[in-house]
Tab-separated table of C-alpha atoms in Angstrom:
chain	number	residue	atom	x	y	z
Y	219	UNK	CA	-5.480	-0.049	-17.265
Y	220	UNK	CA	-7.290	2.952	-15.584
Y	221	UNK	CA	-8.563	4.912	-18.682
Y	222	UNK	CA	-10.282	2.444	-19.920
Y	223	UNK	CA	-13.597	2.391	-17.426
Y	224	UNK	CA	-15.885	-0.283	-18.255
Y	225	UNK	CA	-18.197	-1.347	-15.042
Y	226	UNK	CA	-19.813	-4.258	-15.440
Y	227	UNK	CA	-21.099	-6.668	-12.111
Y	228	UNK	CA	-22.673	-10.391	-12.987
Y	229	UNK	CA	-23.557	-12.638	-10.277
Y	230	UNK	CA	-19.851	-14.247	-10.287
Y	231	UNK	CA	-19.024	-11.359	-8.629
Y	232	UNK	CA	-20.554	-13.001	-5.594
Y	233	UNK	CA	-18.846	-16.048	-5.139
Y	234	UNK	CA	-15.504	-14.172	-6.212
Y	235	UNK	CA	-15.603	-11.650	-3.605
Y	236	UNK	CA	-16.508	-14.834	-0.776
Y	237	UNK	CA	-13.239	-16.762	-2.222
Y	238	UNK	CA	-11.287	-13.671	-2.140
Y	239	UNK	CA	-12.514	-11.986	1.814
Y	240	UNK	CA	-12.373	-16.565	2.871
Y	241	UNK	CA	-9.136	-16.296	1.274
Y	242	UNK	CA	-7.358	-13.084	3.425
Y	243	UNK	CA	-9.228	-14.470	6.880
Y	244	UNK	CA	-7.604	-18.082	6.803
Y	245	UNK	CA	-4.354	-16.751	5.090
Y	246	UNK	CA	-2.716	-15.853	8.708
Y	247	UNK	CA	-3.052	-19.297	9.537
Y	248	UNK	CA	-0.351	-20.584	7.566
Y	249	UNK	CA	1.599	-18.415	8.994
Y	250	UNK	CA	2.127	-21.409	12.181
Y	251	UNK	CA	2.137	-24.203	9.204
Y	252	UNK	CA	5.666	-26.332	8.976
Y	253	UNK	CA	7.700	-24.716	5.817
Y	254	UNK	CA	6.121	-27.532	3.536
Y	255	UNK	CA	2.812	-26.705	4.205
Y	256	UNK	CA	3.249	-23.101	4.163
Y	257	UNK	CA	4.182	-22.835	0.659
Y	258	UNK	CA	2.163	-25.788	-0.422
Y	259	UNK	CA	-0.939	-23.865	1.029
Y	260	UNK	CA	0.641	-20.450	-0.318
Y	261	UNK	CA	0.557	-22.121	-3.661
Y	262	UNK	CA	-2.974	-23.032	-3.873
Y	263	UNK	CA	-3.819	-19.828	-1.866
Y	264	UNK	CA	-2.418	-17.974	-5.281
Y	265	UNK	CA	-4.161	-20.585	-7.408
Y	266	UNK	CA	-7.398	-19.995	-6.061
Y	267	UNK	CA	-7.737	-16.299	-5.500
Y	268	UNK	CA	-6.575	-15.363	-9.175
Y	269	UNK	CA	-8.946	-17.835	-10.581
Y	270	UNK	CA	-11.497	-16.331	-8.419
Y	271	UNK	CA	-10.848	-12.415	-9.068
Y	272	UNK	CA	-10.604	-13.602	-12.589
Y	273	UNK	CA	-14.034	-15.148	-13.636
Y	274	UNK	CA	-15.989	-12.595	-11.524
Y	275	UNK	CA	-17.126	-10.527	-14.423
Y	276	UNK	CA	-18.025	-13.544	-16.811
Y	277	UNK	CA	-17.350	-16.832	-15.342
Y	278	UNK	CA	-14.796	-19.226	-16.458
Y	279	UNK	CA	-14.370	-18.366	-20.087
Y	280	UNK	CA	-13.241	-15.274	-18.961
Y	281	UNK	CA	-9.509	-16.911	-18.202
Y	282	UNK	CA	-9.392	-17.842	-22.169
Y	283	UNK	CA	-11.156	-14.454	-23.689
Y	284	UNK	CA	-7.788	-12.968	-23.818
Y	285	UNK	CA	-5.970	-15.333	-25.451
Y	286	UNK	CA	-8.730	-16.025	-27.924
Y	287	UNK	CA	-10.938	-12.455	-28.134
Y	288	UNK	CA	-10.234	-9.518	-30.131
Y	289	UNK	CA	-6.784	-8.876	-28.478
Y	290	UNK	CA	-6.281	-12.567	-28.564
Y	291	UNK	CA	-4.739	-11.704	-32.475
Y	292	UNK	CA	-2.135	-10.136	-31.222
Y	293	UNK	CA	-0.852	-13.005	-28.162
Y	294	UNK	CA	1.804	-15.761	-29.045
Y	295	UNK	CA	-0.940	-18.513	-29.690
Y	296	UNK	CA	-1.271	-17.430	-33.604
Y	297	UNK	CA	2.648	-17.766	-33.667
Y	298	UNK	CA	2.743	-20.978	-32.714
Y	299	UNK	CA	1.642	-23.079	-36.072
Y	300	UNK	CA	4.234	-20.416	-37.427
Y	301	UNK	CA	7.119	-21.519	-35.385
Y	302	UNK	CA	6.248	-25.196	-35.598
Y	303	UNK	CA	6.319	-25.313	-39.390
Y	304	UNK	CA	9.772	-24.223	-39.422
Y	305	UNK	CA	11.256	-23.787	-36.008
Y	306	UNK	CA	14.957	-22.827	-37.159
Y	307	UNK	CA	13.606	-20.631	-40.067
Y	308	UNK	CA	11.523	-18.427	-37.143
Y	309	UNK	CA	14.298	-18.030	-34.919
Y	310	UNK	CA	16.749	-17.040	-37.606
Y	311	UNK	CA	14.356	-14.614	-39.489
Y	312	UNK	CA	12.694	-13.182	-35.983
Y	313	UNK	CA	13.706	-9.775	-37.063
Y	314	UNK	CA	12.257	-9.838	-40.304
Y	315	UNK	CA	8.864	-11.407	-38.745
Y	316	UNK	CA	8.938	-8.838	-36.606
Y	317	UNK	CA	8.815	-6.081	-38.945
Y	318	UNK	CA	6.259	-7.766	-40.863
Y	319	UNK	CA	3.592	-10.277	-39.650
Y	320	UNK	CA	4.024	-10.681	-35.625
Y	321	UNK	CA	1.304	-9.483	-33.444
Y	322	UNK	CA	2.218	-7.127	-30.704
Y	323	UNK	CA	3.012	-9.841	-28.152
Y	324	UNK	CA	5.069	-11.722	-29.931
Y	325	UNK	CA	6.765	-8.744	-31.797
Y	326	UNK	CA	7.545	-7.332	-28.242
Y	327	UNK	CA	9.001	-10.035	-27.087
Y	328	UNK	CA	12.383	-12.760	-27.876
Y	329	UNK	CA	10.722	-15.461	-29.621
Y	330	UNK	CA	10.712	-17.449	-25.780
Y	331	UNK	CA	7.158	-17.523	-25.404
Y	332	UNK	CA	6.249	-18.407	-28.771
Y	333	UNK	CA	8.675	-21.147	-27.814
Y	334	UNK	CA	7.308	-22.438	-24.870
Y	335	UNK	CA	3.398	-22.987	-26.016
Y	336	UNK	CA	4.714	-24.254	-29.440
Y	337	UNK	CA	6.295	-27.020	-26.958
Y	338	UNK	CA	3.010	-27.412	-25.768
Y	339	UNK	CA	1.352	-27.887	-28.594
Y	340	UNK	CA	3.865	-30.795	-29.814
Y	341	UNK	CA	2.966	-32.786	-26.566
Y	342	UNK	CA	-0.775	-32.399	-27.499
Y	343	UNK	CA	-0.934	-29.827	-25.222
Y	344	UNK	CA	-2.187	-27.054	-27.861
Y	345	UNK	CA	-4.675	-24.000	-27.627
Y	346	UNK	CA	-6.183	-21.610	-24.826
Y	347	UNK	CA	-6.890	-23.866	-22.367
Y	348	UNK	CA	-4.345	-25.339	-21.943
Y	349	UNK	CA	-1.968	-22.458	-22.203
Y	350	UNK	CA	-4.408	-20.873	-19.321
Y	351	UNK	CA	-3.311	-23.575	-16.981
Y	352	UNK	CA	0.243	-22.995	-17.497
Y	353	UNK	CA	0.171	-19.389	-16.795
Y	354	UNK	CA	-2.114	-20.229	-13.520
Y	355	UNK	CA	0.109	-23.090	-12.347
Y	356	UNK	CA	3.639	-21.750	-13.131
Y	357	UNK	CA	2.558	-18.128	-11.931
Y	358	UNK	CA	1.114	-20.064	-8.457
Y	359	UNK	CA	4.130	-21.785	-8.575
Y	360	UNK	CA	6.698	-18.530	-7.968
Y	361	UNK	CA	5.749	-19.051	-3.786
Y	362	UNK	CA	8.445	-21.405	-3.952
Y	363	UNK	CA	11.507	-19.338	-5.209
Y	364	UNK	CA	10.513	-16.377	-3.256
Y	365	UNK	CA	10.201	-17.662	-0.109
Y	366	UNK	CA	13.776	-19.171	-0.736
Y	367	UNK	CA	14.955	-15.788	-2.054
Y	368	UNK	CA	13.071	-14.019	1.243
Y	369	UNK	CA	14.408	-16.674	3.358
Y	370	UNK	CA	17.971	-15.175	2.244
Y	371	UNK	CA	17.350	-11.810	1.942
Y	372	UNK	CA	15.467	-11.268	5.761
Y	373	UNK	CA	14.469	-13.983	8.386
Y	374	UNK	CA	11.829	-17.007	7.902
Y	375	UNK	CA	8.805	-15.253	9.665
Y	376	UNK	CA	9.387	-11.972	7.530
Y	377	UNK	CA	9.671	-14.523	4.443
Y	378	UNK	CA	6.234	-15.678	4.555
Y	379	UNK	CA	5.023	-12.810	5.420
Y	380	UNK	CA	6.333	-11.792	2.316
Y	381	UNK	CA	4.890	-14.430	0.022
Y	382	UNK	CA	1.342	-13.544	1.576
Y	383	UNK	CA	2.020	-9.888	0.027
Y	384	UNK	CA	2.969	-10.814	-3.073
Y	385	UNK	CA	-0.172	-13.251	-3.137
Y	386	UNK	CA	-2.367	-10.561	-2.025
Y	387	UNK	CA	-1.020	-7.882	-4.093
Y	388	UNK	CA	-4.045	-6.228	-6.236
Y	389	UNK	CA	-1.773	-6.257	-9.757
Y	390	UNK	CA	-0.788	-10.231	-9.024
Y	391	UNK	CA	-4.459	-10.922	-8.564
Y	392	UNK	CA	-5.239	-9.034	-11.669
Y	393	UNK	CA	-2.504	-9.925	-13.886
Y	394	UNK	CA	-1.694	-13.428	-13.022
Y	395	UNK	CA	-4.284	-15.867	-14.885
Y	396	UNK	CA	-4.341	-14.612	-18.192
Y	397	UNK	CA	-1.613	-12.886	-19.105
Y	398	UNK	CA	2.592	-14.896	-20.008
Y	399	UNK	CA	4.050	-12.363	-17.568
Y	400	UNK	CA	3.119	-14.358	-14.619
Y	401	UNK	CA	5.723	-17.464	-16.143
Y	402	UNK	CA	7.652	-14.836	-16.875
Y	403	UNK	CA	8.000	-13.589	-12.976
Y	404	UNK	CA	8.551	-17.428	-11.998
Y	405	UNK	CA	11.296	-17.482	-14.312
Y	406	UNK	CA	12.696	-14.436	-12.842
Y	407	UNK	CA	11.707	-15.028	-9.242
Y	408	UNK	CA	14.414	-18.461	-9.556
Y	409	UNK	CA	17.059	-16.201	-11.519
Y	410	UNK	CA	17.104	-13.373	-8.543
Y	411	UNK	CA	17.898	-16.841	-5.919
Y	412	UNK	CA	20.968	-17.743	-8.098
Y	413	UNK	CA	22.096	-14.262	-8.233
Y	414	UNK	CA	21.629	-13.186	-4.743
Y	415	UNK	CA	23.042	-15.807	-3.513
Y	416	UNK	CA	25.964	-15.641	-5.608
Y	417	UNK	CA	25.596	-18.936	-8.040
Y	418	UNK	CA	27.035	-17.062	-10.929
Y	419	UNK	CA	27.014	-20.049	-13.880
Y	420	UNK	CA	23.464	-21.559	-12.736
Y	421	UNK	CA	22.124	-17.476	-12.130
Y	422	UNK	CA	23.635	-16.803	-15.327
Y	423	UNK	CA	21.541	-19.841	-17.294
Y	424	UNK	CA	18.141	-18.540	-15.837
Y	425	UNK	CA	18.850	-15.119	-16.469
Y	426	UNK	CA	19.844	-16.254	-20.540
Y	427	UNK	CA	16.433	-18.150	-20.100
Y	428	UNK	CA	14.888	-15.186	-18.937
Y	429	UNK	CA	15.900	-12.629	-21.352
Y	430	UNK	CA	14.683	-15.083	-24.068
Y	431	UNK	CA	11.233	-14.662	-22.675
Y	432	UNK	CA	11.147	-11.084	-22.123
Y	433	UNK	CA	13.983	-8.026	-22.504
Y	434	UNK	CA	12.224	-6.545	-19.151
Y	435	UNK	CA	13.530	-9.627	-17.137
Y	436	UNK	CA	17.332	-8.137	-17.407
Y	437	UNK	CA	15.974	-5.876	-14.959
Y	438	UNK	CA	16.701	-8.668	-12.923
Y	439	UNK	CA	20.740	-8.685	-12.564
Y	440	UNK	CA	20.436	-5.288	-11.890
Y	441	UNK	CA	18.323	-5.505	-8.783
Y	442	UNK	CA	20.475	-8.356	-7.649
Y	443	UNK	CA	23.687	-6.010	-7.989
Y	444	UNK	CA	22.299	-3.336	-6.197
Y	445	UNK	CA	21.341	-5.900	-3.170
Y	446	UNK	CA	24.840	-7.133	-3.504
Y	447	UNK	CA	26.285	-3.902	-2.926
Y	448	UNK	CA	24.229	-2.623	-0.476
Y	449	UNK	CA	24.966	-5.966	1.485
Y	450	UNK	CA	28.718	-4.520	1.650
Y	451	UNK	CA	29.863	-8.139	-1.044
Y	452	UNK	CA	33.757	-7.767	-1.677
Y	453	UNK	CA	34.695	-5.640	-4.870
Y	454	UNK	CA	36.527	-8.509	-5.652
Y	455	UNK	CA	34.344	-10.867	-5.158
Y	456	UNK	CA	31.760	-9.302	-6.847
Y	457	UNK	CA	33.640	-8.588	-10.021
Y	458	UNK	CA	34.590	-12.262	-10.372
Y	459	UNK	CA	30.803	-13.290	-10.098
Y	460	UNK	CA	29.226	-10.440	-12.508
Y	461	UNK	CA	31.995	-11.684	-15.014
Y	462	UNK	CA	31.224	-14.898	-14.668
Y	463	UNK	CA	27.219	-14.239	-15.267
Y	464	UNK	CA	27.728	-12.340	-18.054
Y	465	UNK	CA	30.107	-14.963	-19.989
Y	466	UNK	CA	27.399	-17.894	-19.328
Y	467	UNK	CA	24.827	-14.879	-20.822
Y	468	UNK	CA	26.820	-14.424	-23.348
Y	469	UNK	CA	27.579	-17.839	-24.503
Y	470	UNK	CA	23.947	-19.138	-24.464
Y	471	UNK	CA	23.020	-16.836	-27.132
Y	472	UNK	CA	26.540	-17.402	-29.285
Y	473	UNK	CA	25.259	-21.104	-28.942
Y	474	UNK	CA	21.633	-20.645	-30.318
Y	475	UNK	CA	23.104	-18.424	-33.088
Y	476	UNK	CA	25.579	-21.127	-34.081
Y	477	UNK	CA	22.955	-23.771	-34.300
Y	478	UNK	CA	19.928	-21.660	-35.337
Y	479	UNK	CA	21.235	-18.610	-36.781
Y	480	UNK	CA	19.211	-16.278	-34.122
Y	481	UNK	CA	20.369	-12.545	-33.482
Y	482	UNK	CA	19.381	-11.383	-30.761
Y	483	UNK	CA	21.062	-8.195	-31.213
Y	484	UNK	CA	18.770	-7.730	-34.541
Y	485	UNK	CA	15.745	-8.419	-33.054
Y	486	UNK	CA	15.924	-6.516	-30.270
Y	487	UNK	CA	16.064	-3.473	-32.680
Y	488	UNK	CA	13.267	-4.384	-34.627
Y	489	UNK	CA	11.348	-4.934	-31.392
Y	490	UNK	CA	12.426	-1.389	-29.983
Y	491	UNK	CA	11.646	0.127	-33.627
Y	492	UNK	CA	7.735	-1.498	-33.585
Y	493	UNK	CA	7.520	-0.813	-29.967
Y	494	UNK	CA	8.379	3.260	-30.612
Y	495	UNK	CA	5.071	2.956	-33.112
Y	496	UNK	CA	2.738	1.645	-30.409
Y	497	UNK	CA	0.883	3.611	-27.344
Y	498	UNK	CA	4.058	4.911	-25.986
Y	499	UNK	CA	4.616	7.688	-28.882
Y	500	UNK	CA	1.289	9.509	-27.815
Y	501	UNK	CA	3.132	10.519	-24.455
Y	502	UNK	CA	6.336	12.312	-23.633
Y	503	UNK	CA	8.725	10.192	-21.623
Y	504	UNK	CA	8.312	12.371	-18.456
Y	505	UNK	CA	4.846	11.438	-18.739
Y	506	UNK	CA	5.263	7.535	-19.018
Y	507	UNK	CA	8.503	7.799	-16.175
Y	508	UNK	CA	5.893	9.409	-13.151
Y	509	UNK	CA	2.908	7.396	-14.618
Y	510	UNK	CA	4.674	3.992	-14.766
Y	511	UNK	CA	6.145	4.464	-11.131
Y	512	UNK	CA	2.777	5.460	-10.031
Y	513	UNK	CA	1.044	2.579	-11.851
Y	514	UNK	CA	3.506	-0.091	-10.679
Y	515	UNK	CA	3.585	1.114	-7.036
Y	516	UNK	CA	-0.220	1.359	-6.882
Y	517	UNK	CA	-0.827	-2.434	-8.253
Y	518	UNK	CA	1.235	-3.315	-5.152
Y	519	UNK	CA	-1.774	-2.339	-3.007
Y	520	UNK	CA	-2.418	1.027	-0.936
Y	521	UNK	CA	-1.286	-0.366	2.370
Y	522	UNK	CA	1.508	-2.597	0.832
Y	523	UNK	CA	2.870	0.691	-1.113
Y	524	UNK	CA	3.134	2.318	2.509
Y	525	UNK	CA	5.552	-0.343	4.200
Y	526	UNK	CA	7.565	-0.515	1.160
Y	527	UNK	CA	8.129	3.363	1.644
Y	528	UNK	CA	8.687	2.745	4.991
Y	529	UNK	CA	11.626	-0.259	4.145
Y	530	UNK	CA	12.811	2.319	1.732
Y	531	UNK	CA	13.014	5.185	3.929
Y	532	UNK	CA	15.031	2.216	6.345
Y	533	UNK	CA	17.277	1.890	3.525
Y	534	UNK	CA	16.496	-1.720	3.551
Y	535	UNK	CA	18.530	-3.649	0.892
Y	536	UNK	CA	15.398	-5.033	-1.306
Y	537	UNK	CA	13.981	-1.898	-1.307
Y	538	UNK	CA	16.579	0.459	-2.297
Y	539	UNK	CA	17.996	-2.104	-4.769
Y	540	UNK	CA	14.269	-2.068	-6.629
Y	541	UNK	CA	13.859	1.343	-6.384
Y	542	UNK	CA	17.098	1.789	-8.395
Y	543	UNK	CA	15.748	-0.892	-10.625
Y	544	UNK	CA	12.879	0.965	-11.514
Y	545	UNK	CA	14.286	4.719	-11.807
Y	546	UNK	CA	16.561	2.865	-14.602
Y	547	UNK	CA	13.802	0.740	-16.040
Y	548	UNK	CA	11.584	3.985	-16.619
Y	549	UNK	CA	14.455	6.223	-17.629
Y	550	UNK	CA	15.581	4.142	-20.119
Y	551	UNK	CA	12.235	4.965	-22.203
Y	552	UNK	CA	11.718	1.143	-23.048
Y	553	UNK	CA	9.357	0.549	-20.419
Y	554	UNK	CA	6.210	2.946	-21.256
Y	555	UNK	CA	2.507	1.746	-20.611
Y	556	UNK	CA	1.436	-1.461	-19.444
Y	557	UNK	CA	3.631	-2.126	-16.772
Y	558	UNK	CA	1.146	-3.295	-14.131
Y	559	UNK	CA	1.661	-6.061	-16.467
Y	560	UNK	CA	5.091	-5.837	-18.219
Y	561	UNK	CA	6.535	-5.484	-14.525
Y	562	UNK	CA	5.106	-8.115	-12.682
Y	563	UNK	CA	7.886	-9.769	-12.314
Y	564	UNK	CA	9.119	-6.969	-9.940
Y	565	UNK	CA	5.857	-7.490	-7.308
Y	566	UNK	CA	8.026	-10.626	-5.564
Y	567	UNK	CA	11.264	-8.279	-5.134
Y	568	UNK	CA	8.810	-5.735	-3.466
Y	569	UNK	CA	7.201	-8.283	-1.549
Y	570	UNK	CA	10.992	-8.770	0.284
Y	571	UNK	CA	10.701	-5.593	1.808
Y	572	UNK	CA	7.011	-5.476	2.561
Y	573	UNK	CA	6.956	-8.692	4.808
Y	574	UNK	CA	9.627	-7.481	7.298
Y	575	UNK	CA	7.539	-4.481	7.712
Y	576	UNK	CA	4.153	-6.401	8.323
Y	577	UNK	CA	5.294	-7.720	11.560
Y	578	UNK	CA	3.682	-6.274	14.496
Y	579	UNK	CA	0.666	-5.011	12.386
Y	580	UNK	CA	-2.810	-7.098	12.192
Y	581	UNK	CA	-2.624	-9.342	8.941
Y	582	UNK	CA	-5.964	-9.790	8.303
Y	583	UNK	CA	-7.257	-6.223	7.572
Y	584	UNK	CA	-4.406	-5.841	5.378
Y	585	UNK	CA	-5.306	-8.869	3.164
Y	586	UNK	CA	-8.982	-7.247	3.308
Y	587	UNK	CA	-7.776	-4.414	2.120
Y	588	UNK	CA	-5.424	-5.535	-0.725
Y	589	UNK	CA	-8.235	-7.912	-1.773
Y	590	UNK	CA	-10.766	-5.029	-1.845
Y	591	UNK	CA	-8.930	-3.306	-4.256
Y	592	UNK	CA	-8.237	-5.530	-6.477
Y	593	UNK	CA	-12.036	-6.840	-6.852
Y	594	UNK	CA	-12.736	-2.829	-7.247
Y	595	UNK	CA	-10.548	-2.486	-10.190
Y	596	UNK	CA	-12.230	-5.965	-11.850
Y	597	UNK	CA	-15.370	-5.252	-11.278
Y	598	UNK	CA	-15.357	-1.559	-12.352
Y	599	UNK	CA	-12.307	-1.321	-15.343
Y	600	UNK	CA	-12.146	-3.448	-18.219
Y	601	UNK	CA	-8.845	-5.020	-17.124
Y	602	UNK	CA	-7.402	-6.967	-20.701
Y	603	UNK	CA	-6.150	-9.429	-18.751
């Protein structure tokens, strides 16, 4: 995201910046809001500042150019007539598309996306637009499983505190209106409830769900182990529930094969084989393991990356858990460039230990802070999404 230095500032930059500073000086004030209103107000918060940060270098079209400009080619919206002309026939030859016509997106990805706008476009729902206001709404719309999961993992005033830093966080602002990872960290967000909290069948559906949208998202079961453990849950306990999670996994797909034929073993492989020829084979795998960990903990903000260090160094439960999640995620040489995208999904599970550690310290500056780093990056990289 940083190599690619493109500076450009329009007068949208303007109003963007006033939504954004308007946005971190009122945030604190839902802090004394009922729990309804908090997240209702957290929601829109989201909403609004991604939409702002967003169209600050060239106004509204600038939350479709992605899906429709020169790397719009390669998204899931040219899939879509694909699928819909023979849905079975795409999910049972996904392999073979893969190999030969996909775009990168869809290539790099379970055919769950595809999926989802192709449902879309059969309720007349079709095109950029209006798959821009689904990755707005349903990204906005992961306040509401994370301040259940924070309200689990550490008290209610550290939760919201928590949702404010994932709002605020520079790679959520960035990332969030244009780009499918945002539904897919809702989509996660819910799965890491279920299995922190133990609800092995339903955990086990989301994460199948998941996983169908994006191989990253299995990321998620492992984080939710390593808070298990670190929480002290009985062996056997803990056994029954992984087993449990893993048979539900495991039966989704065995269903989709039987009625559509899908592998998801096969396509994974061709996905890993077209994902070795893309920007990851110009690097060593040291080099994308220290850059991807510095990338992903830099998107969560200067100041933010300091309290999570400081929950790590606490050996606080959400923290160590992630930390493990990520030394696996970039040793296992899947996960090379693009992760302030690919990895979104992990800015909520961050966000757990960051709000715990905000209390005491003045919220507004921080917000300022976040905020002024993200609009830095927009205004002065040329951000794809």
């Amino acid at each position: 995201m940083y190599w690619f230095s493109h500076p450009k500032a329009t007068w949208w930059v303007a109003p963007a910046a006033l939504v954004l500073c308007a946005a971190a000086v009122l945030a604190p004030a839902l802090l004394r809001a009922t729990p309804r209103r908090f997240v209702t107000g957290a929601a829109l918060l989201a909403l609004a500042t991604r939409v702002a940060l967003n169209v600050s270098r060239d106004g509204p079209h600038e939350l479709i150019v992605p899906l429709t400009g020169k790397e719009g080619r390669q998204e899931y919206l040219p899939t879509v007539a694909r699928f819909v002309s023979d849905p079975t026939g795409y999910l049972r030859h996904f392999d073979d598309l893969i190999r030969t016509t996909l775009g990168d997106h869809p290539a790099g990805h379970p055919p769950g996306p595809t999926v989802i706008l192709a449902g879309l476009n059969q309720i007349g729902l079709g095109g950029a637009w209006p798959a821009a206001l689904l990755i707005l709404i349903a990204g906005s719309l992961t306040v509401l499983p994370l301040y259940a999961l924070a309200c689990r993992v550490s008290d209610e005033p550290s939760a919201r505190l928590a949702v404010l830093a994932w709002v605020f966080a520079p790679n959520v602002l960035l990332m969030s209106a244009t780009s499918m990872d945002a539904v897919f960290g809702l989509v996660a967000t819910v799965a890491a409830v279920l299995l922190v909290g133990r609800r092995a069948i339903a955990g086990g559906v989301v994460t199948a769900i998941a996983s169908f949208l994006s191989y990253a998202l299995l990321a998620i079961p492992v984080w939710a182990l390593g808070v298990l453990l670190m929480r002290r849950t009985p062996p056997r306990m803990l056994f029954a529930k992984v087993a449990q999670a893993v048979a539900v996994i495991a039966l989704g797909y065995l269903l989709l094969w039987m009625v559509t034929g899908y592998d998801p073993i096969a396509a994974y492989q061709a996905t890993k084989q077209a994902y070795g020829q893309g920007i990851s084979r110009r690097r060593p795998l040291w080099f994308w393991f220290f850059g991807d960990l510095a990338v992903f903990l830099l998107g969560l903000g200067l100041p933010a990356v300091v309290l999570w260090s400081r929950a790590l160094s606490r050996l606080d439960a959400a923290a160590v858990a992630l930390a493990v999640t990520l030394l696996v995620a970039s040793g296992s040489g899947f996960a090379k460039a693009e992760v302030e995208r690919i990895w979104l999904f992990l800015i909520p599970l961050a966000a757990l230990s960051i709000g715990p550690q905000l209390r005491g310290l003045r919220l507004r500056p921080v917000l300022l802070m976040l905020v002024a780093q993200a609009l830095l990056v927009e205004v002065l990289f040329g951000t794809t999404w």
